Short mmCIF file of C-alpha atoms in Angstrom, two decimals:
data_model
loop_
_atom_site.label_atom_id
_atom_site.label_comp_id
_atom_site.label_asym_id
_atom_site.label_seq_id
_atom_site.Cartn_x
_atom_site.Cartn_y
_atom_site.Cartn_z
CA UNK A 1 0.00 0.00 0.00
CA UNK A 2 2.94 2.27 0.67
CA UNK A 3 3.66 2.05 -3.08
CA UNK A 4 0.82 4.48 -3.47
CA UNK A 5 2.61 7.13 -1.63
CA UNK A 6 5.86 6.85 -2.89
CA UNK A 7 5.50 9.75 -5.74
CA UNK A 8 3.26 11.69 -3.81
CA UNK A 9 5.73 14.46 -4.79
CA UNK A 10 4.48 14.53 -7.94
CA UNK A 11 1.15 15.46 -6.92
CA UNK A 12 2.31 18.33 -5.46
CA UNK A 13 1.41 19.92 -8.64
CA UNK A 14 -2.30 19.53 -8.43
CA UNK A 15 -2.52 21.68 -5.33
CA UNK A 16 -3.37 25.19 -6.73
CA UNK A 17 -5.22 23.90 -9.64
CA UNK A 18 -8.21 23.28 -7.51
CA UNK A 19 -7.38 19.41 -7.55
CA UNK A 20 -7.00 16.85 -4.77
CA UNK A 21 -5.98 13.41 -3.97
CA UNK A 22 -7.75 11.28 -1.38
CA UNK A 23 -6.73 8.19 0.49
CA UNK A 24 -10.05 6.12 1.06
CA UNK A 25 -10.30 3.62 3.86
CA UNK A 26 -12.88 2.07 6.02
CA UNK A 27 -13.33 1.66 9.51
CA UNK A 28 -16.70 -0.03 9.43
CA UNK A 29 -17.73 -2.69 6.48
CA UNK A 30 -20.34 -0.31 4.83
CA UNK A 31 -19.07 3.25 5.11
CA UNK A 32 -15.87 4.70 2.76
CA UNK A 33 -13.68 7.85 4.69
CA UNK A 34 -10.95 9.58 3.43
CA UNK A 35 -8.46 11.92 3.91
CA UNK A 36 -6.39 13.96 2.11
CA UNK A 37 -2.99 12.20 0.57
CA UNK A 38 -0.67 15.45 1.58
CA UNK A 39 -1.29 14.92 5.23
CA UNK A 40 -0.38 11.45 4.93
CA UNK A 41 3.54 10.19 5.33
CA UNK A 42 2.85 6.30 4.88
CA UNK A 43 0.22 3.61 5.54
CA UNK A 44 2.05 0.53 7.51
CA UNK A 45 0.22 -2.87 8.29
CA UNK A 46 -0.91 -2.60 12.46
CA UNK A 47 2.74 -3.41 13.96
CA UNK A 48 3.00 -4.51 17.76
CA UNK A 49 1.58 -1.87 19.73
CA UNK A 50 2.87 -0.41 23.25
CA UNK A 51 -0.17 0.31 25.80
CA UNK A 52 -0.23 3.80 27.78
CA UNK A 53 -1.77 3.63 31.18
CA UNK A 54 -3.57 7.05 31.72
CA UNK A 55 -3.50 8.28 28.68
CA UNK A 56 -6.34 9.89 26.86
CA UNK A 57 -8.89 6.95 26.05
CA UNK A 58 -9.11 7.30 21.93
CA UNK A 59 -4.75 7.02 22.07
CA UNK A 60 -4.77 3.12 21.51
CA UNK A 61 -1.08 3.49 22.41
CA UNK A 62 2.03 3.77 20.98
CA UNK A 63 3.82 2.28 17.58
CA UNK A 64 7.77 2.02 16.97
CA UNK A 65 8.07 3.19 13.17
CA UNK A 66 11.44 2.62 12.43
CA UNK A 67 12.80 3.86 15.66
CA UNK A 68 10.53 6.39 16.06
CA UNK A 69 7.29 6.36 18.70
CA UNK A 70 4.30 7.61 17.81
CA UNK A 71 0.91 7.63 19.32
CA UNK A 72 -1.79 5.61 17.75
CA UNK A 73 -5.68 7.14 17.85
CA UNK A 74 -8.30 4.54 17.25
CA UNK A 75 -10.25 6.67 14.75
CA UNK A 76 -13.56 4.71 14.80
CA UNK A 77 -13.59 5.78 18.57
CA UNK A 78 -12.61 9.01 18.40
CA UNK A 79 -15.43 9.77 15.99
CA UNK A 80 -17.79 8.18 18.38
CA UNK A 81 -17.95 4.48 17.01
CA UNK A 82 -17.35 1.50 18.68
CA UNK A 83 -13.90 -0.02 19.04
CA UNK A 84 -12.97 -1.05 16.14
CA UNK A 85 -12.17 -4.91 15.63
CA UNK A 86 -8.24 -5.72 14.94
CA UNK A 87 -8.47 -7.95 11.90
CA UNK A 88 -5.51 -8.84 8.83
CA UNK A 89 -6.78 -5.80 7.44
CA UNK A 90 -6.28 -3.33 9.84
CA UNK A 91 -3.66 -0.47 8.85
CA UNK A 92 -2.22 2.66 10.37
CA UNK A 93 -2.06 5.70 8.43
CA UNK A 94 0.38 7.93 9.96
CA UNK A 95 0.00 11.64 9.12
CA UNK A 96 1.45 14.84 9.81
CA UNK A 97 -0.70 17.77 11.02
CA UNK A 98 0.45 20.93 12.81
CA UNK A 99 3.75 20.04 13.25
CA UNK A 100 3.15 16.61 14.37
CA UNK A 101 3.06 13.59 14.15
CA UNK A 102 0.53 10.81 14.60
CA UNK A 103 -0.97 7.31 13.45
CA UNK A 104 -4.83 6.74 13.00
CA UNK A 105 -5.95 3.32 13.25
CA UNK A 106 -8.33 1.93 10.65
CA UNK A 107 -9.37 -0.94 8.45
CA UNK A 108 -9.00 -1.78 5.07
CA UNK A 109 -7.01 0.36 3.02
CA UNK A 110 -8.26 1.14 -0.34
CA UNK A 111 -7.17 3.34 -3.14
CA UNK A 112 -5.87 6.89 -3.89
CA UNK A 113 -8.37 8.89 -6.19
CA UNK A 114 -8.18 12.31 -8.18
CA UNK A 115 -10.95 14.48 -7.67
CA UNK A 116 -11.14 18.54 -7.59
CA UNK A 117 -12.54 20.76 -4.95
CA UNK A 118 -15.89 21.31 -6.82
CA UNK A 119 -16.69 17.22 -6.51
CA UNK A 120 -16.39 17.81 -2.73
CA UNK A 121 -19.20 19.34 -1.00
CA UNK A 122 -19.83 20.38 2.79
CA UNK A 123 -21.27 17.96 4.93
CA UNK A 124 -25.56 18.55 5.05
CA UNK A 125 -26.41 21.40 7.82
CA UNK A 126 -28.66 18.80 9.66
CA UNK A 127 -25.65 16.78 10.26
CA UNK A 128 -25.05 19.20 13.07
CA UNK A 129 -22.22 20.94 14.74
CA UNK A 130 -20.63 18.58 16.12
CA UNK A 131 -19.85 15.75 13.35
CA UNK A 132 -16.38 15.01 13.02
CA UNK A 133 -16.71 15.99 8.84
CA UNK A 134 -15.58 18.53 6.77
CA UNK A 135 -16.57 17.30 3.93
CA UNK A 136 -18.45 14.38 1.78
CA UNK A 137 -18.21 13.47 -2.26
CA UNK A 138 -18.70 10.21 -4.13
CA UNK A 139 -16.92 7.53 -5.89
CA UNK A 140 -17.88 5.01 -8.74
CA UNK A 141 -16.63 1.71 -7.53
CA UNK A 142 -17.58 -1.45 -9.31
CA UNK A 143 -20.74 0.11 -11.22
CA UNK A 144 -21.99 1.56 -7.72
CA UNK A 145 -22.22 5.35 -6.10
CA UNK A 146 -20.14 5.26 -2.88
CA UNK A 147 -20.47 8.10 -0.60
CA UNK A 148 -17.20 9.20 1.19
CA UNK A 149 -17.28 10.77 4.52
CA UNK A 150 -13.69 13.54 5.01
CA UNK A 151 -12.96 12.98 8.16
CA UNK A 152 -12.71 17.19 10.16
CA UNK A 153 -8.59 15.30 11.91
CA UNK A 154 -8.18 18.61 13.38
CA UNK A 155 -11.41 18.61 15.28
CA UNK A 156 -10.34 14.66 16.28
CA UNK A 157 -7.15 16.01 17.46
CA UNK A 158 -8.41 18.95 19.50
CA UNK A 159 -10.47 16.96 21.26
CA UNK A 160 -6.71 14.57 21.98
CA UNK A 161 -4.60 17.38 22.22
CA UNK A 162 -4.74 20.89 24.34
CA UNK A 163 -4.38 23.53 21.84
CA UNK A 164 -3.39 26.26 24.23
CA UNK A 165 -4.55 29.90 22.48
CA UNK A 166 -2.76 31.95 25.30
CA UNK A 167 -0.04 34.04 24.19
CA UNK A 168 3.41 33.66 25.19
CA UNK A 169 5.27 36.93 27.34
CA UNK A 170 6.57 39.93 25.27
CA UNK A 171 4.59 38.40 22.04
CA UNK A 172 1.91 41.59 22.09
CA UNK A 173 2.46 44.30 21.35
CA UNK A 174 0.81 46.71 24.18
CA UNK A 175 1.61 50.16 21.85
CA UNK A 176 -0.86 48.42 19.43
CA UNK A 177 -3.95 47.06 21.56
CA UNK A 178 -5.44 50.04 21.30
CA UNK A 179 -6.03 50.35 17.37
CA UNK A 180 -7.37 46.84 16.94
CA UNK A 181 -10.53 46.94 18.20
CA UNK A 182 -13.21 47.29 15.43
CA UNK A 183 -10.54 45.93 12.74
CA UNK A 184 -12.17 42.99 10.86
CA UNK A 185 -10.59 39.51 9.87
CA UNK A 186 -12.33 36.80 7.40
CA UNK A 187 -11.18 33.46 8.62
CA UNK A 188 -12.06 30.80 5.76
CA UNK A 189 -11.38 27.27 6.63
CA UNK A 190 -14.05 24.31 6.64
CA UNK A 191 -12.85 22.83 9.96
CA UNK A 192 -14.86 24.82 12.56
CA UNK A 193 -12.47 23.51 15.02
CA UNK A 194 -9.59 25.53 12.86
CA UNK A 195 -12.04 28.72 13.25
CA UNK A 196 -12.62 28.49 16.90
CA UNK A 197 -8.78 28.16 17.28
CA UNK A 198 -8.21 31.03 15.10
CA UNK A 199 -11.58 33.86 16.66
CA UNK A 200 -10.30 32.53 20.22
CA UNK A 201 -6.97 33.87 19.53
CA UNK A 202 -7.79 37.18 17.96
CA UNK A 203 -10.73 37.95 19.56
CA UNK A 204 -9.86 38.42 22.70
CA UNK A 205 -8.19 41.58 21.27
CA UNK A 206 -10.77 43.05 20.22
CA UNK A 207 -10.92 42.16 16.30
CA UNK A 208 -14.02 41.53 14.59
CA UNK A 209 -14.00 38.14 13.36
CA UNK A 210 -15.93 37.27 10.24
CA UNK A 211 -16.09 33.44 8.84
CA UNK A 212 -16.53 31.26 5.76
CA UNK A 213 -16.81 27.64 5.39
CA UNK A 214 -15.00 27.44 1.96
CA UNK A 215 -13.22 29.00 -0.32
CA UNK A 216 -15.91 29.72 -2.96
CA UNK A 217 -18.60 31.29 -0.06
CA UNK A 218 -15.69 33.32 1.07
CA UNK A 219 -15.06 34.35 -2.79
CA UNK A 220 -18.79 35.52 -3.29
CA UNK A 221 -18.87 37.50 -0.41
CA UNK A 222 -15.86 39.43 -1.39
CA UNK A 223 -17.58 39.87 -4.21
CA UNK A 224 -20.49 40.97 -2.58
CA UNK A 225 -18.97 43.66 -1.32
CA UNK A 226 -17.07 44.55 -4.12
CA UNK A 227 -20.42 45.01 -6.05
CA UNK A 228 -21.73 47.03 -3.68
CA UNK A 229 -18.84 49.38 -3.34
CA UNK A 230 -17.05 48.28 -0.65
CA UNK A 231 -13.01 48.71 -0.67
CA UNK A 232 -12.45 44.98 0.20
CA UNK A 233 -9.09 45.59 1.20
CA UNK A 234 -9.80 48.53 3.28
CA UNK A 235 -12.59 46.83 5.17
CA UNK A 236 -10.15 43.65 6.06
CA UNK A 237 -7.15 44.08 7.71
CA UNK A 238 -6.49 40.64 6.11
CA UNK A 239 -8.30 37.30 5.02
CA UNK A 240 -7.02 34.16 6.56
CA UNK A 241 -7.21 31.01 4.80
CA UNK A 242 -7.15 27.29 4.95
CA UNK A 243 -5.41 25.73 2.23
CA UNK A 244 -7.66 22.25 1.54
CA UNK A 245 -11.70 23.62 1.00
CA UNK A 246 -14.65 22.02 -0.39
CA UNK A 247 -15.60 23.75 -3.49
CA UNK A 248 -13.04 25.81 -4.15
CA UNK A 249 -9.13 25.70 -1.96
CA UNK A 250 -7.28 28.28 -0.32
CA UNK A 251 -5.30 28.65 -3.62
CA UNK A 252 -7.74 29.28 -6.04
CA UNK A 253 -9.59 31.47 -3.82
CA UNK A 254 -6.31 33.48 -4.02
CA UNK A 255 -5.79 32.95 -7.26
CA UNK A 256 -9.62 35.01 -7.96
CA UNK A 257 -8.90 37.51 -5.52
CA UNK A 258 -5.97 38.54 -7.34
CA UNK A 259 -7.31 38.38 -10.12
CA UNK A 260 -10.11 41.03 -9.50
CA UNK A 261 -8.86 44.56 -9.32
CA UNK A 262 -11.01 45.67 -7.09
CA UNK A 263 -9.74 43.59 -4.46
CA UNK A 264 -6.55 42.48 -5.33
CA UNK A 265 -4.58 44.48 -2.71
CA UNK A 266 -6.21 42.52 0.18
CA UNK A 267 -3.67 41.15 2.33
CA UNK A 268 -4.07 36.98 2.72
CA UNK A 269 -2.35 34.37 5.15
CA UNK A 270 -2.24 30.87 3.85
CA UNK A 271 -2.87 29.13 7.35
CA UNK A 272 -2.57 25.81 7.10
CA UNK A 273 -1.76 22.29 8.68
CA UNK A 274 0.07 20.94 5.13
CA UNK A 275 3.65 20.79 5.03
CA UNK A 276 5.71 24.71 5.72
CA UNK A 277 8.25 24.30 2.97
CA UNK A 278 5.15 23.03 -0.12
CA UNK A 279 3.38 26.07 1.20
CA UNK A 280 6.01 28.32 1.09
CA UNK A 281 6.04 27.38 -2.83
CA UNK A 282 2.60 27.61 -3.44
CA UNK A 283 2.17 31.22 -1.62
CA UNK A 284 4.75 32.12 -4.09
CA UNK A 285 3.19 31.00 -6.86
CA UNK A 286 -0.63 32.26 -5.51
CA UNK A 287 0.23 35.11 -4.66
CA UNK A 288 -0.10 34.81 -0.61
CA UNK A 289 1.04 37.91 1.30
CA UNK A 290 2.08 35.17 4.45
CA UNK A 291 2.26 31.46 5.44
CA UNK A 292 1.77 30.17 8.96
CA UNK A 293 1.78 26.49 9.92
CA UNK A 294 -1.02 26.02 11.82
CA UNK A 295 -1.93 26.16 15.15
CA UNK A 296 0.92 28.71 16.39
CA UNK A 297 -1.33 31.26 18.30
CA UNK A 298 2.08 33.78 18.48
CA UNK A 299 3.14 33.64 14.73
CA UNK A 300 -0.49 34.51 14.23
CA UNK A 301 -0.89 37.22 16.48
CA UNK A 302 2.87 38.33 15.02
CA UNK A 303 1.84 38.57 11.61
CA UNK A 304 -1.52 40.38 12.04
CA UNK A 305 0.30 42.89 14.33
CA UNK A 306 3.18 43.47 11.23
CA UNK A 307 -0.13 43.91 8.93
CA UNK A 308 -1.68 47.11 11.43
CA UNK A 309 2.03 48.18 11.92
CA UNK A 310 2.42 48.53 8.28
CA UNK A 311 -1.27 50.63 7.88
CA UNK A 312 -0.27 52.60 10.56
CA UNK A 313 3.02 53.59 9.43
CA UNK A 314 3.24 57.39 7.91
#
């Protein structure tokens, strides 16, 4: 199965042509999930794993990789399943998000497939706010529609991990507190967990925090404004955006902003959990004002106080 991953290099090039690739698996006999191949280092048959007494109770415990430990999260628990059953086909994918590292337990792996961001479609609003989905599309497999649930890993690993939004000392500047309240930041990502990590970080300072789901919503409400007369880049003090969205990605909504001279001056962070130095690429090529790996709650708080330094410079 590794096989799969080996030139996953040269699928770097479908990122910012609205494309992705998407490792499907199963952790139940009926239901396909995926996630996205760039947050995905290798998929290893279930080795020998190492139990940890205390620990949080969707960590199944802990693999050696080559040398290397890293925790293992039962996914069909920590999406609120049963345990899932250790069979010949069980797996671990192991991923990297936010700087680290991690291996999900699941079932049969399947198959990589190429799809673009308009195939993949938000998860229904009755679903509610708490399903651990970003996003659904479907497959043809065998004559037959599958439906494939994207699994919202952030949101998993939030609930694993303590993302701490406090600030660390001498990272604020006090000489600018007082000219950001009432200063207004669009936050598009289509993890809400991603959101709520970014609006509990800047809010607290006082700036206005309006979101999007996706990269196309976030597009036509630019637009919106745009139509109606609105200096888009005078109303933002910047846009902050996810890199993988249903509909349209982080890149292509870039890509249109730039391309619309009405709004092309609006400054935009790429904030993302994909790999720094393939961002650092694509914001080149996008046209991205700033990259930030997330969830750093100083470089973020850094880079919007450089933006409001920069306005309020003579």
């Amino acid at each position: 199965m590794n096989k799969v991953l080996d030139t996953v290099d040269q699928r770097t090039q479908l990122v910012g042509e609205n494309r992705l690739e998407l490792l499907l698996f199963r952790i139940s006999s009926t239901q396909l999930f995926a996630i996205n191949v760039f947050k995905v280092k290798e998929v290893v048959k279930l080795p020998a794993i190492n139990m940890l007494p205390g620990s949080n109770p969707k960590i199944y415990g802990v693999a050696n990789i080559r040398g290397t430990s890293i925790p293992v999260i039962n996914l069909r628990e920590a999406i609120g399943f049963s345990k899932i059953p250790i069979t010949d086909d069980s797996n671990l994918i192991i991923t990297e998000y936010n700087r680290s590292v991690q291996a999900f337990l699941v079932g049969k792996v399947e198959h990589i497939i190429n799809m673009t961001w308009s195939d993949i479609m938000p998860p229904p609003k009755t679903s509610g706010a708490h399903n651990y989905l970003t996003a659904i599309t479907k497959v043809e497999q065998e004559g037959m529609t599958h439906l494939v649930s994207i699994i919202d890993v952030e949101k998993v690993l939030a609930e694993i991990i303590d993302y701490d939004v406090s600030l660390s000392e001498g990272v604020l500047d006090e000489s600018l507190v007082p000219n950001m309240p009432g200063r207004k930041v669009l936050i598009v990502d289509d993890s809400s967990t991603a959101r709520k990590q970014v609006r509990d970080t800047l809010s607290p300072l006082g700036i206005e925090i309006i979101e999007a789901s996706d990269g196309l919503q976030a597009l036509r409400l630019l637009q919106s404004w745009a139509d109606n007369g609105t200096q888009v880049a005078d109303e933002l003090l910047m846009m902050i955006t996810d890199a993988e969205m249903p509909e349209m990605d982080g890149y292509k909504l870039t890509a249109e902003v730039r391309a619309d001279p009405r709004m092309t001056s609006l400054f935009i962070t790429l904030n993302t959990s994909l790999s720094g130095s393939f961002n650092k690429a694509m914001v080149e090529k996008v046209g991205c004002n700033e990259f930030i790996s997330k969830f750093q709650p100083d470089l973020l708080v850094s880079v919007v106080q450089d933006r409001l330094r920069n306005l309020l410079a003579p």
